[in-house]
Structures are given as structure tokens and as C-alpha cells.
Amino acid sequence: MKQLLNTLYVMTQGAYVNLDHETLKVEVEKQVQLQVPLHHLGSIVIMGNVMISPFLLGRCADDGRSVVILDRNGQFKCRMVGKTSGNVLLRQAQFECVRDKDRSTEIARNIVAGKVKNSREVLLRGARETENQDEIAALKKAANILANALFQLKDAPDIDTVRGFEGESASAYFGVFDKMIKSDSRATFKMNGRSRRPPLDPINGVLSFLYTLLLHDCVSAAEGVGLDSQMGFLHALRPGRPSLGLDLMEEFRALLADRLALTLINRKQITAKDFETRTGGATYLNDDGRKTVVVAYQKRKQDELQHPILDEKVPYGLLPHVQARLLARHLRGDLEAYTPFLYS
């Protein structure tokens, strides 16, 4: 039996989240809008002006349930977790592996290989779904660049070289990303390069928001198996940076975020009216846009696919947890290498 612990996203401004015995309640203007048994929730994410009771925070800490606070634009502010759990010997093995340049480079190489392979699959799918010959040629050319990066990646001697191939692949990938957007939506969602903090156009706005949601799930997955989410292999270590969470999400960006963004845009589930532009050109999803994306993301996580290593069907939402567990097994010495998730 598989259980996908749900994440509750509270985005209604002025809402109050509290605990009544074993039931979580969300109130808006003193009216109960939602009730859910607390044990059904794996984590809680609140966005913007949302209040949460201290008693509920304490209970979540006791249960090991994370509470994440984002601003109204989906930018991460903080994350509350309870006492450190997991096997201290696993974290010791993780720290030792990070200090070992050869081993950490090998893991980083495999993570980037997974990202590049999955991104290439998105490009090839985009080429199959269009009849425009110029678009097909551009997408296949970018796919060939990624294939070449994959070939060279296996011999990358150090982390900097691995990061170089990752950057080269990302540049080629996002250089043709809007070729996969239907022509009648391309004027709104034209991509002028990847912009992050802040996103400067609608396509970057929706991608950044989805990456924030995905990062939360990957951090939870790492900590759920007892790993230190700040001690990564590919991403540089910085105070407060969830480097391992960022590592884990790389192989899922194309599958769980990019493809979903393309689907929402091409089906016109999000349009220009779902965004707001701030001073300086920053472009973010508005309240309605965020709700549409969150609902679609949660629904996507319930879909299943065949996992190539486990050889059984796994919900998309459990993929980060499966990969975090495979990484933990490698660090313990139970697996010879970390194998990334490869979508095909």
C-alpha cells in the first residue's frame, strides 16, 4: 500500500489556520472554509497574509510535520520543522561524502545527467507535437546539444566541469522553450531567457512558482529519510541554502514543473489575466493564478508512472522520496552508485 501524504496550501489572504482537537480548520472572516484531519497532512504551506495558531505550530513540530511560509509571490521565507530525526550515522556518511571530491563529483554527475536526459525528453516531445518545420528543427538542434552534453558529462573530472555542462544544457533548453508553446499563446508567454529573482515575464513567473513548490517537496523528501537538506553535492554550500533539496529537484524540473507549465499554458488554464507586474518589471502570478497552478500541481502529484528502478508504479508526488531513499542507500554503501530518475 502506498500513501501520498498531502500538502495543504493556504493562499486566501486573511485566513486563520488552527487546530480543533485532531482536526485542522481554516477560517476566513470567522467562517470555517475547510476542515481536514491533521493526520492526513504531511506538510502545510501558507502564502502571504495567513495566520497560523501557535498550538498548531507546536503540534506540527511534535509530529515532524513541516510548515513552510512563502510570501504572496511564492518566494520562500522560512520553514519550521521539529527535532532532528533520522540516523546520525547516515548524516555522518553524507558529510564524509561531501568532503570526498571524487564521490561528490560522481553524485553530481549523475544528478545532472538525469536533469539533462529528462530535459531532452521534453524537447523531443515538443518536436513531435508541432507540425511547424522551423520549430521542429530548433527543438531537435537543442536536443542534440543536450545529447552531446550527456556524452561528455560522463568524463567530467570535477564539480566545476559538471556545472559547466549543466549551464550549457540549460541555456540551449530555455533558448527554445517557448517553441513548445502554442502560437496563439506565444505573445503572452514569450521567453526572453531565464530570469529568477525576480521573474521578468509570465513564463518565468509560472516556472519560478512551480520550482518553489517542487523544492519544498524535495527538501521534505531529504529530511524524511534522515538526510541534511543543506548539505548537497552539486549546489554550493551556503548558510540557509537547502543545497541537497536543490540537488534532488534537478532531475524533476522538466517532468514536474516544466511540462506542467506548458500544459497549463497550452490549454489556456492560465492566461495573461493570471499575472501582475510590479515596479521594475517583476512579473508574478496573482491570487487566481496561484490557485490554478497549485491545484494542477497537486493533481499531477497523484498521477502514477512506472519507476525504472523499483519496476512498479509510483505516484509522481512520491518520486522525490524514492530518490532520496536511493541516495541514502548509496551513502550507506548499500548501492554502488546513485541512479537518477530517468523519464522516457
CSV table of C-alpha atoms in Angstrom, one decimal:
chain,number,residue,atom,x,y,z
A,1,MET,CA,0.0,0.0,0.0
A,2,LYS,CA,1.3,3.4,-0.9
A,3,GLN,CA,0.2,6.6,0.9
A,4,LEU,CA,0.9,10.0,-0.6
A,5,LEU,CA,0.9,12.4,2.3
A,6,ASN,CA,-0.8,15.6,1.1
A,7,THR,CA,0.4,19.1,1.4
A,8,LEU,CA,-2.1,21.8,2.3
A,9,TYR,CA,-1.6,25.1,0.6
A,10,VAL,CA,-3.4,28.1,2.2
A,11,MET,CA,-3.4,31.1,0.0
A,12,THR,CA,-6.5,33.1,0.9
A,13,GLN,CA,-5.4,36.3,2.4
A,14,GLY,CA,-6.6,36.9,6.0
A,15,ALA,CA,-7.2,33.2,6.6
A,16,TYR,CA,-6.6,31.7,10.0
A,17,VAL,CA,-5.4,28.1,10.4
A,18,ASN,CA,-5.9,26.4,13.7
A,19,LEU,CA,-6.3,23.1,15.4
A,20,ASP,CA,-9.5,21.8,16.9
A,21,HIS,CA,-8.7,18.5,18.7
A,22,GLU,CA,-7.4,16.4,15.8
A,23,THR,CA,-8.9,18.5,13.0
A,24,LEU,CA,-7.2,21.3,11.2
A,25,LYS,CA,-9.6,24.2,10.4
A,26,VAL,CA,-9.1,27.1,8.0
A,27,GLU,CA,-11.3,30.1,8.9
A,28,VAL,CA,-11.9,33.2,6.7
A,29,GLU,CA,-13.7,36.1,8.5
A,30,LYS,CA,-14.5,33.7,11.3
A,31,GLN,CA,-16.3,31.3,9.0
A,32,VAL,CA,-14.9,27.7,8.7
A,33,GLN,CA,-14.0,27.2,5.0
A,34,LEU,CA,-12.1,23.9,5.3
A,35,GLN,CA,-11.7,21.0,7.8
A,36,VAL,CA,-9.3,18.1,7.4
A,37,PRO,CA,-8.0,15.5,9.8
A,38,LEU,CA,-4.5,16.6,10.8
A,39,HIS,CA,-3.1,13.1,10.2
A,40,HIS,CA,-4.0,13.3,6.6
A,41,LEU,CA,-1.4,16.1,6.1
A,42,GLY,CA,2.3,15.7,5.5
A,43,SER,CA,3.0,19.4,5.5
A,44,ILE,CA,1.4,22.8,5.4
A,45,VAL,CA,2.3,25.7,3.2
A,46,ILE,CA,1.0,29.2,3.9
A,47,MET,CA,1.3,32.1,1.5
A,48,GLY,CA,1.2,35.8,2.3
A,49,ASN,CA,-1.1,37.2,5.0
A,50,VAL,CA,-2.2,33.9,6.5
A,51,MET,CA,-2.2,33.4,10.3
A,52,ILE,CA,-1.5,30.0,12.0
A,53,SER,CA,-2.1,29.3,15.6
A,54,PRO,CA,0.9,28.6,17.9
A,55,PHE,CA,-0.8,25.5,19.2
A,56,LEU,CA,-0.9,24.1,15.7
A,57,LEU,CA,2.7,25.0,15.0
A,58,GLY,CA,3.7,23.2,18.2
A,59,ARG,CA,1.7,20.1,17.3
A,60,CYS,CA,3.3,20.0,13.8
A,61,ALA,CA,6.8,20.3,15.4
A,62,ASP,CA,6.0,17.4,17.7
A,63,ASP,CA,4.7,15.3,14.7
A,64,GLY,CA,7.6,16.1,12.4
A,65,ARG,CA,5.2,17.9,10.0
A,66,SER,CA,6.8,20.8,8.2
A,67,VAL,CA,5.2,24.3,8.0
A,68,VAL,CA,6.5,26.4,5.1
A,69,ILE,CA,5.9,30.2,4.9
A,70,LEU,CA,6.0,31.8,1.5
A,71,ASP,CA,5.2,35.4,0.5
A,72,ARG,CA,2.3,36.2,-1.8
A,73,ASN,CA,4.5,35.7,-4.8
A,74,GLY,CA,5.6,32.2,-3.8
A,75,GLN,CA,9.1,33.2,-2.6
A,76,PHE,CA,10.4,31.2,0.3
A,77,LYS,CA,10.6,32.9,3.6
A,78,CYS,CA,11.2,30.2,6.2
A,79,ARG,CA,10.4,26.6,7.1
A,80,MET,CA,9.6,25.2,10.5
A,81,VAL,CA,10.5,21.6,11.4
A,82,GLY,CA,10.7,19.7,14.6
A,83,LYS,CA,13.6,18.0,16.3
A,84,THR,CA,16.3,16.5,14.1
A,85,SER,CA,15.4,12.9,13.3
A,86,GLY,CA,17.0,10.1,11.3
A,87,ASN,CA,20.1,8.1,11.7
A,88,VAL,CA,23.1,10.2,12.8
A,89,LEU,CA,25.4,7.6,11.0
A,90,LEU,CA,23.6,8.4,7.7
A,91,ARG,CA,24.2,12.1,8.1
A,92,GLN,CA,27.9,11.4,9.1
A,93,ALA,CA,28.2,9.4,5.8
A,94,GLN,CA,26.6,12.3,3.9
A,95,PHE,CA,29.1,14.8,5.4
A,96,GLU,CA,32.1,12.5,4.6
A,97,CYS,CA,30.9,12.0,1.0
A,98,VAL,CA,30.5,15.8,0.5
A,99,ARG,CA,34.2,16.2,1.6
A,100,ASP,CA,35.3,13.5,-0.8
A,101,LYS,CA,35.7,15.3,-4.1
A,102,ASP,CA,35.7,12.2,-6.2
A,103,ARG,CA,32.5,10.7,-4.7
A,104,SER,CA,30.7,14.1,-4.6
A,105,THR,CA,31.6,14.7,-8.2
A,106,GLU,CA,30.2,11.3,-9.2
A,107,ILE,CA,26.9,12.0,-7.5
A,108,ALA,CA,26.7,15.5,-9.0
A,109,ARG,CA,27.5,14.0,-12.4
A,110,ASN,CA,24.6,11.5,-12.1
A,111,ILE,CA,22.2,14.2,-10.9
A,112,VAL,CA,23.0,16.5,-13.9
A,113,ALA,CA,22.8,13.5,-16.3
A,114,GLY,CA,19.2,12.9,-15.0
A,115,LYS,CA,18.3,16.5,-15.5
A,116,VAL,CA,19.8,16.8,-19.0
A,117,LYS,CA,18.2,13.4,-20.1
A,118,ASN,CA,14.7,14.4,-18.8
A,119,SER,CA,15.0,17.9,-20.3
A,120,ARG,CA,15.9,16.4,-23.7
A,121,GLU,CA,12.8,14.1,-23.5
A,122,VAL,CA,10.7,17.3,-23.1
A,123,LEU,CA,12.3,18.9,-26.2
A,124,LEU,CA,11.8,15.7,-28.3
A,125,ARG,CA,8.2,15.5,-27.2
A,126,GLY,CA,7.7,19.1,-28.1
A,127,ALA,CA,9.2,18.4,-31.6
A,128,ARG,CA,6.7,15.5,-32.0
A,129,GLU,CA,3.7,17.7,-31.0
A,130,THR,CA,4.3,20.5,-33.5
A,131,GLU,CA,3.9,20.5,-37.3
A,132,ASN,CA,6.0,23.7,-37.8
A,133,GLN,CA,9.2,22.6,-39.5
A,134,ASP,CA,11.2,25.5,-38.2
A,135,GLU,CA,10.2,24.7,-34.6
A,136,ILE,CA,11.0,21.0,-35.1
A,137,ALA,CA,14.4,21.9,-36.4
A,138,ALA,CA,15.1,24.3,-33.5
A,139,LEU,CA,13.9,21.8,-30.9
A,140,LYS,CA,15.9,18.9,-32.4
A,141,LYS,CA,19.0,21.1,-32.6
A,142,ALA,CA,18.7,21.9,-28.9
A,143,ALA,CA,18.1,18.2,-28.1
A,144,ASN,CA,21.3,17.3,-29.9
A,145,ILE,CA,23.2,19.9,-27.8
A,146,LEU,CA,21.9,18.1,-24.7
A,147,ALA,CA,22.8,14.7,-26.1
A,148,ASN,CA,26.4,15.9,-26.7
A,149,ALA,CA,26.5,17.3,-23.1
A,150,LEU,CA,25.4,13.9,-21.8
A,151,PHE,CA,28.1,12.2,-23.8
A,152,GLN,CA,30.8,14.5,-22.4
A,153,LEU,CA,29.4,14.6,-18.9
A,154,LYS,CA,30.5,11.0,-18.1
A,155,ASP,CA,34.1,12.1,-18.2
A,156,ALA,CA,33.7,15.4,-16.3
A,157,PRO,CA,36.6,15.3,-13.8
A,158,ASP,CA,35.3,17.8,-11.2
A,159,ILE,CA,32.3,19.7,-9.9
A,160,ASP,CA,33.1,22.9,-11.9
A,161,THR,CA,33.1,21.0,-15.2
A,162,VAL,CA,29.8,19.3,-14.3
A,163,ARG,CA,28.3,22.7,-13.5
A,164,GLY,CA,29.6,23.9,-16.9
A,165,PHE,CA,27.8,21.2,-18.8
A,166,GLU,CA,24.6,21.8,-16.7
A,167,GLY,CA,24.7,25.5,-17.6
A,168,GLU,CA,25.4,24.9,-21.3
A,169,SER,CA,22.4,22.5,-21.4
A,170,ALA,CA,20.1,24.8,-19.6
A,171,SER,CA,21.0,27.6,-22.0
A,172,ALA,CA,20.1,25.5,-25.0
A,173,TYR,CA,17.0,24.2,-23.4
A,174,PHE,CA,15.5,27.5,-22.4
A,175,GLY,CA,16.6,29.1,-25.6
A,176,VAL,CA,13.9,27.1,-27.4
A,177,PHE,CA,11.4,26.6,-24.5
A,178,ASP,CA,8.8,28.9,-26.0
A,179,LYS,CA,8.9,26.9,-29.2
A,180,MET,CA,6.8,24.4,-27.3
A,181,ILE,CA,4.1,27.0,-26.5
A,182,LYS,CA,1.2,27.1,-29.0
A,183,SER,CA,1.4,30.1,-31.3
A,184,ASP,CA,-1.8,31.7,-30.1
A,185,SER,CA,-0.3,32.0,-26.5
A,186,ARG,CA,3.3,32.8,-27.5
A,187,ALA,CA,2.8,36.6,-27.4
A,188,THR,CA,2.0,36.4,-23.7
A,189,PHE,CA,4.4,33.7,-22.8
A,190,LYS,CA,7.5,34.6,-24.9
A,191,MET,CA,10.6,33.7,-23.1
A,192,ASN,CA,13.5,36.2,-23.1
A,193,GLY,CA,15.9,34.0,-21.3
A,194,ARG,CA,15.6,32.5,-17.8
A,195,SER,CA,15.1,35.2,-15.1
A,196,ARG,CA,14.7,34.2,-11.5
A,197,ARG,CA,14.8,36.8,-8.7
A,198,PRO,CA,12.6,38.4,-9.8
A,199,PRO,CA,11.0,36.7,-12.8
A,200,LEU,CA,10.6,39.3,-15.6
A,201,ASP,CA,7.9,37.8,-17.7
A,202,PRO,CA,4.9,35.4,-17.3
A,203,ILE,CA,6.6,32.2,-18.4
A,204,ASN,CA,9.4,32.8,-15.8
A,205,GLY,CA,6.8,33.7,-13.2
A,206,VAL,CA,5.0,30.4,-13.5
A,207,LEU,CA,8.2,28.4,-13.7
A,208,SER,CA,9.6,30.1,-10.6
A,209,PHE,CA,6.4,29.4,-8.7
A,210,LEU,CA,6.4,25.7,-9.7
A,211,TYR,CA,10.1,25.4,-8.8
A,212,THR,CA,9.3,26.8,-5.3
A,213,LEU,CA,6.6,24.1,-4.8
A,214,LEU,CA,8.9,21.4,-6.1
A,215,LEU,CA,11.8,22.5,-3.9
A,216,HIS,CA,9.6,22.3,-0.8
A,217,ASP,CA,8.7,18.6,-1.7
A,218,CYS,CA,12.4,17.8,-2.3
A,219,VAL,CA,13.5,19.3,1.0
A,220,SER,CA,10.8,17.3,2.8
A,221,ALA,CA,11.9,14.1,1.0
A,222,ALA,CA,15.6,14.6,2.0
A,223,GLU,CA,14.7,15.3,5.6
A,224,GLY,CA,12.1,12.5,5.6
A,225,VAL,CA,14.9,9.8,5.1
A,226,GLY,CA,17.2,11.5,7.7
A,227,LEU,CA,19.5,13.4,5.3
A,228,ASP,CA,20.7,17.0,5.9
A,229,SER,CA,18.8,19.1,3.3
A,230,GLN,CA,21.5,21.8,3.4
A,231,MET,CA,24.4,19.5,2.6
A,232,GLY,CA,24.4,19.0,-1.1
A,233,PHE,CA,26.8,17.8,-3.8
A,234,LEU,CA,26.0,19.8,-6.9
A,235,HIS,CA,24.9,23.1,-5.4
A,236,ALA,CA,27.5,25.1,-3.4
A,237,LEU,CA,27.1,25.1,0.3
A,238,ARG,CA,25.8,28.4,1.7
A,239,PRO,CA,24.2,29.2,5.1
A,240,GLY,CA,20.5,28.7,5.0
A,241,ARG,CA,20.5,27.2,1.4
A,242,PRO,CA,18.8,23.8,1.0
A,243,SER,CA,21.6,22.6,-1.3
A,244,LEU,CA,20.5,18.9,-1.2
A,245,GLY,CA,16.9,19.8,-1.8
A,246,LEU,CA,18.1,21.8,-4.9
A,247,ASP,CA,20.2,18.8,-6.0
A,248,LEU,CA,17.2,16.4,-5.8
A,249,MET,CA,14.8,18.7,-7.6
A,250,GLU,CA,17.1,19.0,-10.7
A,251,GLU,CA,16.0,15.7,-12.2
A,252,PHE,CA,12.4,16.6,-11.7
A,253,ARG,CA,12.3,20.1,-13.0
A,254,ALA,CA,11.4,19.1,-16.6
A,255,LEU,CA,8.9,16.4,-15.5
A,256,LEU,CA,7.0,18.0,-12.6
A,257,ALA,CA,7.4,21.7,-13.4
A,258,ASP,CA,8.2,22.5,-17.0
A,259,ARG,CA,5.8,20.0,-18.6
A,260,LEU,CA,3.0,21.2,-16.2
A,261,ALA,CA,3.7,24.8,-17.1
A,262,LEU,CA,3.5,24.0,-20.8
A,263,THR,CA,0.2,22.1,-20.3
A,264,LEU,CA,-1.4,24.9,-18.3
A,265,ILE,CA,-0.4,27.5,-20.9
A,266,ASN,CA,-1.3,25.5,-24.0
A,267,ARG,CA,-4.7,24.5,-22.6
A,268,LYS,CA,-5.2,28.2,-21.6
A,269,GLN,CA,-5.8,27.3,-18.0
A,270,ILE,CA,-3.5,30.3,-17.2
A,271,THR,CA,-3.5,33.4,-19.4
A,272,ALA,CA,-2.3,37.0,-19.2
A,273,LYS,CA,-5.1,37.8,-16.6
A,274,ASP,CA,-3.4,35.5,-14.1
A,275,PHE,CA,-0.3,37.7,-13.7
A,276,GLU,CA,0.5,41.0,-12.2
A,277,THR,CA,3.6,43.2,-13.0
A,278,ARG,CA,5.3,45.1,-10.3
A,279,THR,CA,7.6,48.1,-10.3
A,280,GLY,CA,10.8,47.2,-12.1
A,281,GLY,CA,9.2,44.7,-14.3
A,282,ALA,CA,8.9,41.8,-11.8
A,283,THR,CA,6.0,39.5,-13.0
A,284,TYR,CA,4.2,37.2,-10.6
A,285,LEU,CA,1.1,35.0,-10.6
A,286,ASN,CA,-1.8,36.8,-8.9
A,287,ASP,CA,-4.1,35.0,-6.4
A,288,ASP,CA,-6.3,33.3,-9.0
A,289,GLY,CA,-3.2,32.2,-11.0
A,290,ARG,CA,-1.5,30.7,-7.9
A,291,LYS,CA,-4.7,28.8,-7.0
A,292,THR,CA,-4.9,27.3,-10.6
A,293,VAL,CA,-1.3,26.3,-10.5
A,294,VAL,CA,-1.4,24.8,-7.1
A,295,VAL,CA,-4.5,22.7,-7.8
A,296,ALA,CA,-2.9,21.4,-11.1
A,297,TYR,CA,0.4,20.6,-9.3
A,298,GLN,CA,-1.4,18.7,-6.5
A,299,LYS,CA,-3.4,16.7,-9.1
A,300,ARG,CA,-0.2,16.0,-11.1
A,301,LYS,CA,1.4,14.5,-8.0
A,302,GLN,CA,-1.4,11.9,-7.8
A,303,ASP,CA,-0.7,10.6,-11.3
A,304,GLU,CA,1.3,7.4,-11.5
A,305,LEU,CA,4.1,6.2,-13.7
A,306,GLN,CA,6.4,3.1,-13.8
A,307,HIS,CA,9.6,3.7,-11.8
A,308,PRO,CA,12.6,2.1,-13.8
A,309,ILE,CA,14.5,1.1,-10.7
A,310,LEU,CA,11.6,-0.2,-8.5
A,311,ASP,CA,9.8,-1.7,-11.5
A,312,GLU,CA,6.4,-0.7,-10.1
A,313,LYS,CA,4.0,2.2,-10.4
A,314,VAL,CA,4.7,5.2,-8.1
A,315,PRO,CA,2.8,8.4,-7.8
A,316,TYR,CA,4.6,11.5,-9.2
A,317,GLY,CA,4.5,13.0,-5.7
A,318,LEU,CA,6.5,10.2,-4.2
A,319,LEU,CA,9.3,10.4,-6.7
A,320,PRO,CA,11.5,12.8,-4.6
A,321,HIS,CA,11.0,10.5,-1.6
A,322,VAL,CA,12.0,7.4,-3.6
A,323,GLN,CA,15.1,9.2,-5.0
A,324,ALA,CA,16.1,10.5,-1.5
A,325,ARG,CA,15.9,6.9,-0.2
A,326,LEU,CA,18.1,5.6,-3.1
A,327,LEU,CA,20.6,8.3,-2.3
A,328,ALA,CA,20.6,7.4,1.4
A,329,ARG,CA,21.2,3.7,0.4
A,330,HIS,CA,24.2,4.7,-1.7
A,331,LEU,CA,25.6,6.9,1.1
A,332,ARG,CA,25.3,3.9,3.5
A,333,GLY,CA,27.1,1.7,1.0
A,334,ASP,CA,24.1,-0.5,0.1
A,335,LEU,CA,24.2,0.7,-3.6
A,336,GLU,CA,27.3,1.1,-5.7
A,337,ALA,CA,26.1,4.4,-7.3
A,338,TYR,CA,23.3,6.9,-7.1
A,339,THR,CA,21.0,6.4,-10.0
A,340,PRO,CA,18.9,9.4,-11.0
A,341,PHE,CA,15.2,9.2,-12.1
A,342,LEU,CA,15.1,9.0,-15.9
A,343,TYR,CA,11.8,9.7,-17.7
A,344,SER,CA,11.1,8.2,-21.0
